[in-house]
Amino acid sequence: SQQGEEDPQALSIQEGENATMNCSYKTSINNLQWYRQNSGRGLVHLILIRSNEREKHSGRLRVTLDTSKKSSSLLITASRAADTASYFCATVGASGGSYIPTFGRGTSLIVHP
Amino acid sequence: ETGVTQSPTHLIKTRGQQVTLRCSSQSGHNTVSWYQQALGQGPQFIFQYYREEENGRGNFPPRFSGLQFPNYSSELNVNALELDDSALYLCASSRDLGGRYNEQFFGPGTRLTVL
C-alpha cells in the first residue's frame, strides 16, 4: 500500500511559472521527504521536513507540512525545462521503529520551454 | 565519495528464470534497501539489510531474497520470475546511526523485463 498520494498526477506548465504539488498521507509521521526522478532513473532526494516543522526552503524549492491535515506541498518557483521529471513524496512513520519511507505514486511535471 | 552504483543497467529474462541484481553502497554506508518500481508507480519497499542481516521486509514473496556482503554491497535475487516482476529495481544506501531516520541515496536502478 502507498502511504502518500500526490496530487495532481500530471502537471504541465510553461517555463518561469510556479509548480505546486501536493501530498496527502494517512498515519502519523516522523518525517516526510520529496524526491525527484528523471525518466525512470534513480531518485534524487530533494528535501526532508520533520513532523515538528512547518516549512522548509532549499533554493527554488519550498515545502510545507500540515500535520493536522496530514498533507504537504512542494512548490517549485520560476520553473525551468530541466525541472521536467516525476516528483514523489515519501513518509516515514512515527511509530514501530521502522524508518522505511513509503512512497506515493508521484506527480509527473512537464515544463515547456 | 563514490555514489551508489547498480548493475546491470538493463536485463531481459524469461518467465521462470532466476535473476541476480547487484548494488554497491555509497562509501561509508552500512545499510542497503531495495525497492521495486513498476511503470507509473512509486517505489515499493522490498527489504533492507544492515550489517549483513535482513532488517525489515515489505510485502514481497520469499522468492525475493537478498544478501549483504562485508563491504556493504548487496544482491537482490528473484527466483521463478513472473511477468509482473518487470520493473525498475532501485537500491538505496544509508548510514545507520541507530534509532533515527537516515537519508537514503539511490542508485540509477536496473530495468528488468520479463518475457
Short mmCIF file of C-alpha atoms in Angstrom, two decimals:
data_model
loop_
_atom_site.label_atom_id
_atom_site.label_comp_id
_atom_site.label_asym_id
_atom_site.label_seq_id
_atom_site.Cartn_x
_atom_site.Cartn_y
_atom_site.Cartn_z
CA SER A 1 0.00 0.00 0.00
CA GLN A 2 1.16 3.56 -0.62
CA GLN A 3 1.01 5.98 2.28
CA GLY A 4 1.45 9.23 0.44
CA GLU A 5 -0.69 10.19 -2.50
CA GLU A 6 0.41 13.03 -4.75
CA ASP A 7 -1.90 15.42 -6.49
CA PRO A 8 -2.12 16.19 -9.35
CA GLN A 9 -0.98 13.05 -11.18
CA ALA A 10 0.32 15.22 -14.00
CA LEU A 11 1.13 18.89 -14.33
CA SER A 12 2.09 20.81 -17.46
CA ILE A 13 3.33 24.41 -17.20
CA GLN A 14 5.41 26.99 -19.04
CA GLU A 15 8.95 27.87 -18.10
CA GLY A 16 9.01 30.60 -15.50
CA GLU A 17 5.74 29.59 -13.88
CA ASN A 18 5.49 28.09 -10.41
CA ALA A 19 4.63 24.43 -9.95
CA THR A 20 2.79 23.18 -6.88
CA MET A 21 2.39 19.52 -6.00
CA ASN A 22 0.50 18.17 -3.02
CA CYS A 23 0.87 15.04 -0.96
CA SER A 24 -1.65 13.56 1.45
CA TYR A 25 -0.98 10.73 3.88
CA LYS A 26 -2.95 8.70 6.39
CA THR A 27 -0.95 7.90 9.52
CA SER A 28 1.30 9.86 11.87
CA ILE A 29 4.74 10.54 10.52
CA ASN A 30 8.25 11.11 11.78
CA ASN A 31 9.19 12.98 8.61
CA LEU A 32 8.18 13.49 5.01
CA GLN A 33 10.51 13.70 2.06
CA TRP A 34 10.27 14.82 -1.53
CA TYR A 35 12.22 13.11 -4.30
CA ARG A 36 12.72 13.77 -7.98
CA GLN A 37 13.11 11.11 -10.68
CA ASN A 38 14.14 11.72 -14.27
CA SER A 39 12.84 9.31 -16.91
CA GLY A 40 12.73 6.10 -14.89
CA ARG A 41 16.16 6.60 -13.39
CA GLY A 42 17.22 6.73 -9.74
CA LEU A 43 15.57 9.00 -7.23
CA VAL A 44 17.24 12.18 -6.05
CA HIS A 45 16.45 13.36 -2.54
CA LEU A 46 15.25 16.97 -2.61
CA ILE A 47 14.19 17.90 0.89
CA LEU A 48 13.15 16.37 4.21
CA ILE A 49 10.74 18.01 6.61
CA ARG A 50 10.22 16.69 10.12
CA SER A 51 6.86 16.39 11.82
CA ASN A 52 7.62 19.34 14.11
CA GLU A 53 8.49 21.62 11.20
CA ARG A 54 6.01 23.59 9.11
CA GLU A 55 8.07 24.94 6.25
CA LYS A 56 11.48 24.41 4.66
CA HIS A 57 13.27 26.04 1.78
CA SER A 58 16.03 24.84 -0.49
CA GLY A 59 16.91 27.06 -3.42
CA ARG A 60 13.81 27.32 -5.61
CA LEU A 61 12.01 24.65 -3.57
CA ARG A 62 9.60 25.34 -0.76
CA VAL A 63 7.97 22.55 1.22
CA THR A 64 5.18 22.94 3.72
CA LEU A 65 3.76 20.41 6.13
CA ASP A 66 0.38 20.49 7.84
CA THR A 67 0.21 17.55 10.24
CA SER A 68 -3.36 18.40 11.27
CA LYS A 69 -4.47 17.90 7.66
CA LYS A 70 -1.90 15.17 7.01
CA SER A 71 -0.70 16.96 3.91
CA SER A 72 2.39 18.51 2.40
CA SER A 73 3.07 20.63 -0.62
CA LEU A 74 6.12 21.13 -2.80
CA LEU A 75 6.44 24.45 -4.60
CA ILE A 76 8.98 24.94 -7.36
CA THR A 77 9.34 28.61 -8.19
CA ALA A 78 10.41 30.02 -11.55
CA SER A 79 10.39 26.58 -13.15
CA ARG A 80 12.83 25.57 -15.86
CA ALA A 81 12.61 22.97 -18.61
CA ALA A 82 15.22 20.99 -16.67
CA ASP A 83 12.71 20.60 -13.81
CA THR A 84 10.73 18.20 -16.03
CA ALA A 85 10.62 14.99 -14.01
CA SER A 86 8.43 12.91 -11.70
CA TYR A 87 8.19 14.06 -8.11
CA PHE A 88 7.43 11.71 -5.23
CA CYS A 89 6.61 12.27 -1.62
CA ALA A 90 7.65 9.62 0.89
CA THR A 91 6.64 9.34 4.52
CA VAL A 92 8.50 7.77 7.40
CA GLY A 93 6.17 6.56 10.15
CA ALA A 94 6.23 7.84 13.70
CA SER A 95 5.92 4.50 15.44
CA GLY A 96 7.10 0.93 15.33
CA GLY A 97 10.77 1.66 14.93
CA SER A 98 10.58 1.32 11.17
CA TYR A 99 12.34 4.05 9.27
CA ILE A 100 11.46 2.80 5.82
CA PRO A 101 9.98 5.57 3.65
CA THR A 102 6.68 4.78 1.95
CA PHE A 103 6.30 6.39 -1.45
CA GLY A 104 3.29 7.75 -3.28
CA ARG A 105 2.61 7.31 -6.99
CA GLY A 106 4.16 10.62 -7.93
CA THR A 107 3.35 13.73 -9.92
CA SER A 108 4.65 13.95 -13.47
CA LEU A 109 5.76 17.53 -14.16
CA ILE A 110 6.40 18.83 -17.67
CA VAL A 111 7.88 22.30 -18.05
CA HIS A 112 7.64 23.65 -21.58
CA PRO A 113 10.45 25.95 -22.74
CA GLU B 1 32.98 9.98 -2.44
CA THR B 2 31.55 7.25 -4.70
CA GLY B 3 27.79 7.17 -5.16
CA VAL B 4 25.51 4.15 -5.25
CA THR B 5 26.01 2.01 -8.32
CA GLN B 6 23.89 -0.81 -9.70
CA SER B 7 24.45 -3.49 -12.30
CA PRO B 8 23.36 -4.38 -14.83
CA THR B 9 21.54 -1.35 -16.23
CA HIS B 10 19.09 -3.41 -18.22
CA LEU B 11 18.19 -7.09 -18.18
CA ILE B 12 15.79 -9.25 -20.14
CA LYS B 13 14.73 -12.62 -18.76
CA THR B 14 12.01 -15.14 -19.49
CA ARG B 15 9.33 -16.32 -17.13
CA GLY B 16 10.54 -18.96 -14.69
CA GLN B 17 14.17 -17.89 -14.80
CA GLN B 18 16.21 -16.53 -11.92
CA VAL B 19 17.96 -13.16 -11.76
CA THR B 20 20.58 -11.50 -9.57
CA LEU B 21 20.90 -7.74 -9.36
CA ARG B 22 23.83 -6.03 -7.71
CA CYS B 23 24.35 -2.84 -5.77
CA SER B 24 27.43 -1.11 -4.41
CA SER B 25 26.73 1.19 -1.50
CA GLN B 26 27.96 4.71 -1.17
CA SER B 27 31.24 4.92 0.71
CA GLY B 28 30.72 4.87 4.49
CA HIS B 29 27.18 3.50 4.30
CA ASN B 30 26.24 0.31 6.17
CA THR B 31 22.58 -0.13 5.24
CA VAL B 32 21.07 -1.10 1.90
CA SER B 33 17.41 -1.08 0.91
CA TRP B 34 15.86 -2.49 -2.26
CA TYR B 35 12.74 -1.16 -3.96
CA GLN B 36 10.64 -2.29 -6.90
CA GLN B 37 9.11 0.40 -9.08
CA ALA B 38 6.52 -0.68 -11.63
CA LEU B 39 5.79 1.61 -14.54
CA GLY B 40 3.79 4.64 -13.44
CA GLN B 41 4.04 3.75 -9.76
CA GLY B 42 6.11 4.83 -6.81
CA PRO B 43 8.87 2.61 -5.42
CA GLN B 44 7.69 -0.27 -3.24
CA PHE B 45 9.97 -1.41 -0.41
CA ILE B 46 11.24 -4.98 -0.82
CA PHE B 47 13.69 -5.35 2.09
CA GLN B 48 16.57 -3.76 3.92
CA TYR B 49 19.93 -5.14 5.03
CA TYR B 50 22.01 -3.87 7.91
CA ARG B 51 25.32 -5.45 8.88
CA GLU B 52 24.61 -8.42 6.59
CA GLU B 53 21.25 -9.23 8.22
CA GLU B 54 17.77 -8.61 6.86
CA ASN B 55 16.40 -5.67 8.84
CA GLY B 56 12.87 -5.29 7.55
CA ARG B 57 10.82 -6.65 4.70
CA GLY B 58 7.93 -5.37 2.62
CA ASN B 59 5.05 -7.34 1.16
CA PHE B 60 7.06 -9.47 -1.24
CA PRO B 61 7.09 -13.29 -1.52
CA PRO B 62 10.06 -15.41 -0.39
CA ARG B 63 11.26 -15.84 -3.97
CA PHE B 64 12.65 -12.33 -3.50
CA SER B 65 15.78 -12.74 -1.41
CA GLY B 66 18.91 -10.77 -0.75
CA LEU B 67 22.40 -10.66 0.60
CA GLN B 68 24.66 -8.01 2.03
CA PHE B 69 28.40 -8.54 2.00
CA PRO B 70 31.07 -7.41 4.49
CA ASN B 71 31.91 -4.48 2.22
CA TYR B 72 28.21 -3.50 2.44
CA SER B 73 27.49 -4.22 -1.21
CA SER B 74 24.31 -6.16 -1.81
CA GLU B 75 22.49 -8.52 -4.14
CA LEU B 76 18.82 -8.95 -4.88
CA ASN B 77 17.82 -12.40 -6.13
CA VAL B 78 14.48 -13.20 -7.68
CA ASN B 79 13.56 -16.81 -8.41
CA ALA B 80 10.83 -18.17 -10.67
CA LEU B 81 10.38 -14.86 -12.47
CA GLU B 82 6.86 -13.77 -13.33
CA LEU B 83 5.72 -11.25 -15.93
CA ASP B 84 4.68 -8.86 -13.13
CA ASP B 85 8.27 -8.76 -11.89
CA SER B 86 9.08 -6.48 -14.82
CA ALA B 87 10.04 -3.21 -13.18
CA LEU B 88 12.83 -0.83 -12.27
CA TYR B 89 14.71 -2.16 -9.24
CA LEU B 90 16.27 0.52 -7.10
CA CYS B 91 18.91 0.16 -4.45
CA ALA B 92 19.41 2.81 -1.77
CA SER B 93 22.14 3.05 0.82
CA SER B 94 22.33 4.94 4.08
CA ARG B 95 24.50 5.18 7.18
CA ASP B 96 22.57 3.85 10.13
CA LEU B 97 23.46 5.76 13.26
CA GLY B 98 20.95 3.87 15.37
CA GLY B 99 17.42 4.83 16.34
CA ARG B 100 16.70 7.53 13.82
CA TYR B 101 15.91 8.00 10.17
CA ASN B 102 18.90 8.39 7.90
CA GLU B 103 18.77 9.85 4.41
CA GLN B 104 18.90 7.27 1.66
CA PHE B 105 20.90 7.73 -1.50
CA PHE B 106 19.55 5.91 -4.53
CA GLY B 107 21.35 4.20 -7.37
CA PRO B 108 20.29 4.61 -11.01
CA GLY B 109 18.34 1.34 -10.99
CA THR B 110 18.22 -1.87 -13.01
CA ARG B 111 15.44 -2.17 -15.57
CA LEU B 112 14.23 -5.80 -15.58
CA THR B 113 11.95 -7.05 -18.35
CA VAL B 114 10.40 -10.49 -18.02
CA LEU B 115 9.06 -12.00 -21.24
#
